[in-house]
Amino acid sequence: MKKYIFAVVLASVACVFSFAQNSYIAEPNPEIIGADSAAMALREINIDKFEREGSWNVSISADYGIITARLFDGNPLMKAVLEEDEGNEDEDRTVLGVKVQFFRRGVNEFYIMSTRPQPVEGIVKTISLWVCGRNQDHNLSVLVQDMFGRNYELYMGSLGFNGWKKLTAVVPPSPDGEHGIVQQSAYYNNRPGLRIVGFRVDCNPMLARGSYYLYFDALRVVTDLYDLEYHDEDDMSDNW
């Protein structure tokens, strides 16, 4: 009897551990984020491939270090090719490199900001970015603005890994169309959408010393374009 109970407990623990592992490695499912209707047209689209020099600015407090950025030839080998990019792979050749030279340890952060906010059509479900880290436990967040221009930050993940890794942030739906990140409103439907402003790296104070290198590629979103794709041709546009 004791052996039977022990076997049942062991099997249960194994199932829980397996579920925890699968939950950890699985990416967020855009189909169930804010899904209040069966009518969705989800598309994964490029926001920036990091191919244009000078389109991103970097900054850090002058008390804590010096930061520079430039483009480098390279690409994550595991990055999926989107339908819109098929046949044009040779146009995606560079990544954005960021170098920080810390003066001293401390609680600090640095920013990678777009020269102008990147607008996204539709209702954004997830924001993803390929990042090449150097196995230091700093934290990356994406900075966004909703349709009213209100600023929010979404946690993307720790940079404590080597090589390329895809980090994804979920955009939580507004509970009532007024609070939280509002991307669509029945009262102001002439300016829907979300804007990506940039990124912030919050440094681990014990690791913020010496030189730190970071590389970005393939800023993408999964967005719901249902209202745009199935808009009636004879419907009026409320922008007057």
Coordinates of C-alpha atoms in Angstrom, one line a residue:
M1 CA 0.0 0.0 0.0
K2 CA 2.8 2.4 0.9
K3 CA 4.5 1.6 -2.4
Y4 CA 1.3 2.4 -4.3
I5 CA 0.8 5.7 -2.6
F6 CA 4.5 6.7 -3.2
A7 CA 4.1 5.8 -6.9
V8 CA 0.9 8.0 -7.2
V9 CA 2.6 10.9 -5.5
L10 CA 5.7 10.6 -7.7
A11 CA 3.6 10.5 -10.8
S12 CA 1.7 13.6 -9.7
V13 CA 5.0 15.5 -9.0
A14 CA 6.3 14.5 -12.4
C15 CA 3.1 15.8 -14.1
V16 CA 3.3 19.1 -12.3
F17 CA 7.0 19.5 -13.1
S18 CA 6.4 18.7 -16.8
F19 CA 3.5 21.2 -16.9
A20 CA 5.7 23.9 -15.2
Q21 CA 8.5 23.3 -17.8
N22 CA 6.1 23.5 -20.7
S23 CA 4.5 26.7 -19.3
Y24 CA 7.9 28.2 -18.9
I25 CA 9.1 27.6 -22.4
A26 CA 5.8 28.3 -24.2
E27 CA 5.4 31.7 -25.9
P28 CA 2.3 33.8 -25.1
N29 CA -0.6 32.8 -27.3
P30 CA -2.0 36.0 -29.0
E31 CA -5.3 34.2 -29.8
I32 CA -6.4 34.2 -26.2
I33 CA -5.1 37.6 -25.1
G34 CA -8.1 39.9 -24.7
A35 CA -10.2 37.5 -26.8
D36 CA -13.8 38.8 -26.3
S37 CA -14.9 37.9 -29.8
A38 CA -14.4 35.1 -32.3
A39 CA -13.7 37.7 -35.0
M40 CA -10.0 38.2 -35.1
A41 CA -7.5 38.6 -37.9
L42 CA -4.0 38.1 -36.3
R43 CA -0.9 39.0 -38.3
E44 CA 2.7 39.1 -37.3
I45 CA 4.3 42.1 -38.8
N46 CA 7.7 43.9 -38.8
I47 CA 8.0 47.2 -36.9
D48 CA 11.8 47.7 -37.4
K49 CA 14.5 45.4 -38.8
F50 CA 17.3 47.7 -37.5
E51 CA 18.6 48.5 -41.0
R52 CA 18.7 52.3 -40.9
E53 CA 21.6 54.1 -39.2
G54 CA 20.6 56.9 -36.8
S55 CA 17.0 55.7 -36.3
W56 CA 17.6 54.8 -32.6
N57 CA 19.1 57.0 -29.9
V58 CA 20.8 55.7 -26.8
S59 CA 21.3 57.5 -23.4
I60 CA 22.6 56.9 -19.9
S61 CA 23.1 59.2 -16.9
A62 CA 26.5 61.0 -17.4
D63 CA 27.3 60.1 -13.8
Y64 CA 27.2 56.4 -14.5
G65 CA 28.8 55.8 -17.9
I66 CA 29.2 56.3 -21.6
I67 CA 26.9 54.6 -24.2
T68 CA 27.2 54.3 -27.9
A69 CA 25.3 52.4 -30.7
R70 CA 25.9 51.4 -34.3
L71 CA 24.7 48.9 -36.8
F72 CA 26.6 45.6 -37.4
D73 CA 26.3 42.9 -40.1
G74 CA 24.5 39.8 -38.6
N75 CA 21.3 38.0 -38.1
P76 CA 19.8 35.5 -35.6
L77 CA 19.9 32.1 -37.4
M78 CA 16.7 30.9 -35.6
K79 CA 14.6 34.0 -36.6
A80 CA 11.5 33.0 -38.6
V81 CA 11.0 34.6 -42.0
L82 CA 7.7 36.4 -42.3
E83 CA 5.5 36.1 -45.4
E84 CA 6.1 39.8 -46.2
D85 CA 9.9 39.2 -46.2
E86 CA 10.0 36.1 -48.4
G87 CA 12.2 36.8 -51.4
N88 CA 13.7 39.9 -49.7
E89 CA 16.0 38.2 -47.2
D90 CA 19.0 40.1 -48.5
E91 CA 17.5 43.4 -47.3
D92 CA 17.7 42.2 -43.7
R93 CA 21.4 42.2 -43.1
T94 CA 22.2 44.2 -40.0
V95 CA 21.5 44.4 -36.2
L96 CA 21.7 47.3 -33.7
G97 CA 24.6 47.0 -31.3
V98 CA 24.8 48.9 -28.0
K99 CA 27.9 49.3 -25.9
V100 CA 27.8 50.7 -22.3
Q101 CA 31.0 51.6 -20.4
F102 CA 30.1 51.9 -16.8
F103 CA 32.1 54.3 -14.5
R104 CA 31.0 52.5 -11.3
R105 CA 28.5 50.2 -9.9
G106 CA 25.1 51.6 -8.9
V107 CA 21.3 51.5 -9.4
N108 CA 21.0 52.8 -12.9
E109 CA 19.4 52.3 -16.3
F110 CA 20.0 53.1 -19.9
Y111 CA 17.6 53.8 -22.8
I112 CA 17.4 52.8 -26.5
M113 CA 14.8 55.2 -28.0
S114 CA 13.3 55.5 -31.4
T115 CA 13.9 58.8 -33.1
R116 CA 10.1 59.0 -33.4
P117 CA 7.4 56.7 -32.0
Q118 CA 6.7 53.6 -34.1
P119 CA 3.0 53.4 -34.8
V120 CA 1.3 50.0 -35.0
E121 CA -2.1 49.4 -36.7
G122 CA -4.8 47.3 -35.2
I123 CA -5.0 45.9 -31.7
V124 CA -1.5 44.8 -30.6
K125 CA -1.4 41.5 -28.7
T126 CA 2.3 40.9 -28.2
I127 CA 5.6 42.7 -28.9
S128 CA 8.7 40.6 -29.6
L129 CA 12.4 41.4 -30.1
W130 CA 15.4 39.3 -30.8
V131 CA 18.1 40.1 -28.3
C132 CA 21.7 38.9 -28.1
G133 CA 22.8 39.1 -24.4
R134 CA 26.0 38.6 -22.6
N135 CA 24.7 36.5 -19.7
Q136 CA 24.3 39.4 -17.3
D137 CA 21.1 39.6 -15.3
H138 CA 19.9 43.1 -16.4
N139 CA 16.2 43.5 -17.2
L140 CA 14.7 44.7 -20.5
S141 CA 11.4 46.6 -20.8
V142 CA 9.6 48.0 -23.9
L143 CA 8.2 51.5 -23.6
V144 CA 4.8 52.2 -25.4
Q145 CA 2.1 54.8 -25.7
D146 CA -1.6 54.1 -26.0
M147 CA -4.0 55.9 -28.3
F148 CA -4.2 58.8 -25.8
G149 CA -0.4 59.3 -25.6
R150 CA -0.1 57.8 -22.1
N151 CA 3.2 56.1 -21.4
Y152 CA 3.5 52.5 -20.2
E153 CA 6.3 50.0 -19.8
L154 CA 6.0 46.2 -20.4
Y155 CA 8.6 43.8 -19.0
M156 CA 10.2 41.7 -21.7
G157 CA 12.7 39.6 -19.6
S158 CA 16.1 39.1 -18.1
L159 CA 19.2 39.5 -20.2
G160 CA 21.0 36.7 -18.3
F161 CA 21.6 34.5 -21.3
N162 CA 24.3 34.0 -24.0
G163 CA 23.6 34.3 -27.7
W164 CA 20.4 35.2 -29.4
K165 CA 17.0 34.8 -27.8
K166 CA 13.5 36.0 -28.7
L167 CA 11.9 38.0 -25.9
T168 CA 8.1 38.7 -25.9
A169 CA 5.9 41.1 -24.0
V170 CA 2.2 40.7 -23.7
V171 CA 0.1 43.9 -24.1
P172 CA -2.7 43.6 -21.6
P173 CA -6.2 44.6 -22.8
S174 CA -8.0 47.5 -21.3
P175 CA -10.7 46.3 -18.9
D176 CA -13.2 49.1 -19.8
G177 CA -11.8 51.1 -22.7
E178 CA -10.7 53.9 -20.3
H179 CA -8.1 52.5 -17.9
G180 CA -4.9 50.7 -18.7
I181 CA -3.4 50.5 -22.2
V182 CA -6.3 51.7 -24.4
Q183 CA -5.8 50.9 -28.1
Q184 CA -9.4 51.3 -29.2
S185 CA -12.4 53.4 -28.1
A186 CA -15.9 53.8 -29.3
Y187 CA -15.7 57.5 -28.4
Y188 CA -12.4 58.2 -30.2
N189 CA -12.2 55.8 -33.1
N190 CA -10.3 58.2 -35.4
R191 CA -7.0 57.4 -33.7
P192 CA -6.7 53.8 -32.7
G193 CA -3.5 51.8 -32.2
L194 CA -0.4 51.7 -30.2
R195 CA 3.1 53.3 -30.5
I196 CA 6.4 51.8 -29.6
V197 CA 8.6 54.4 -28.1
G198 CA 11.8 52.5 -27.2
F199 CA 13.4 50.2 -24.6
R200 CA 14.8 50.6 -21.1
V201 CA 17.5 48.3 -19.5
D202 CA 17.4 48.3 -15.7
C203 CA 20.9 47.3 -14.6
N204 CA 21.8 44.9 -11.9
P205 CA 23.9 47.1 -9.5
M206 CA 26.3 44.2 -8.8
L207 CA 27.0 43.6 -12.5
A208 CA 27.0 47.2 -13.8
R209 CA 30.8 47.6 -14.2
G210 CA 33.3 47.4 -17.1
S211 CA 31.9 47.2 -20.6
Y212 CA 28.5 45.7 -21.5
Y213 CA 27.4 44.8 -25.1
L214 CA 23.9 44.2 -26.3
Y215 CA 22.4 43.6 -29.8
F216 CA 18.9 44.0 -31.1
D217 CA 17.1 42.7 -34.2
A218 CA 13.6 42.0 -35.6
L219 CA 11.2 44.2 -33.6
R220 CA 7.8 42.6 -34.4
V221 CA 4.2 42.6 -33.2
V222 CA 1.3 40.3 -33.4
T223 CA -1.7 42.5 -34.1
D224 CA -5.4 42.0 -34.7
L225 CA -6.3 43.7 -38.1
Y226 CA -9.9 42.5 -38.2
D227 CA -11.5 46.0 -38.1
L228 CA -9.1 47.2 -40.9
E229 CA -9.3 44.2 -43.2
Y230 CA -13.1 43.8 -42.9
H231 CA -14.1 47.4 -42.9
D232 CA -17.1 47.9 -45.2
E233 CA -16.2 49.8 -48.4
D234 CA -19.3 52.0 -48.1
D235 CA -18.8 52.8 -44.4
M236 CA -17.9 56.4 -43.6
S237 CA -14.7 57.4 -41.9
D238 CA -15.1 59.3 -38.6
N239 CA -12.2 61.7 -39.0
W240 CA -13.9 64.9 -39.9

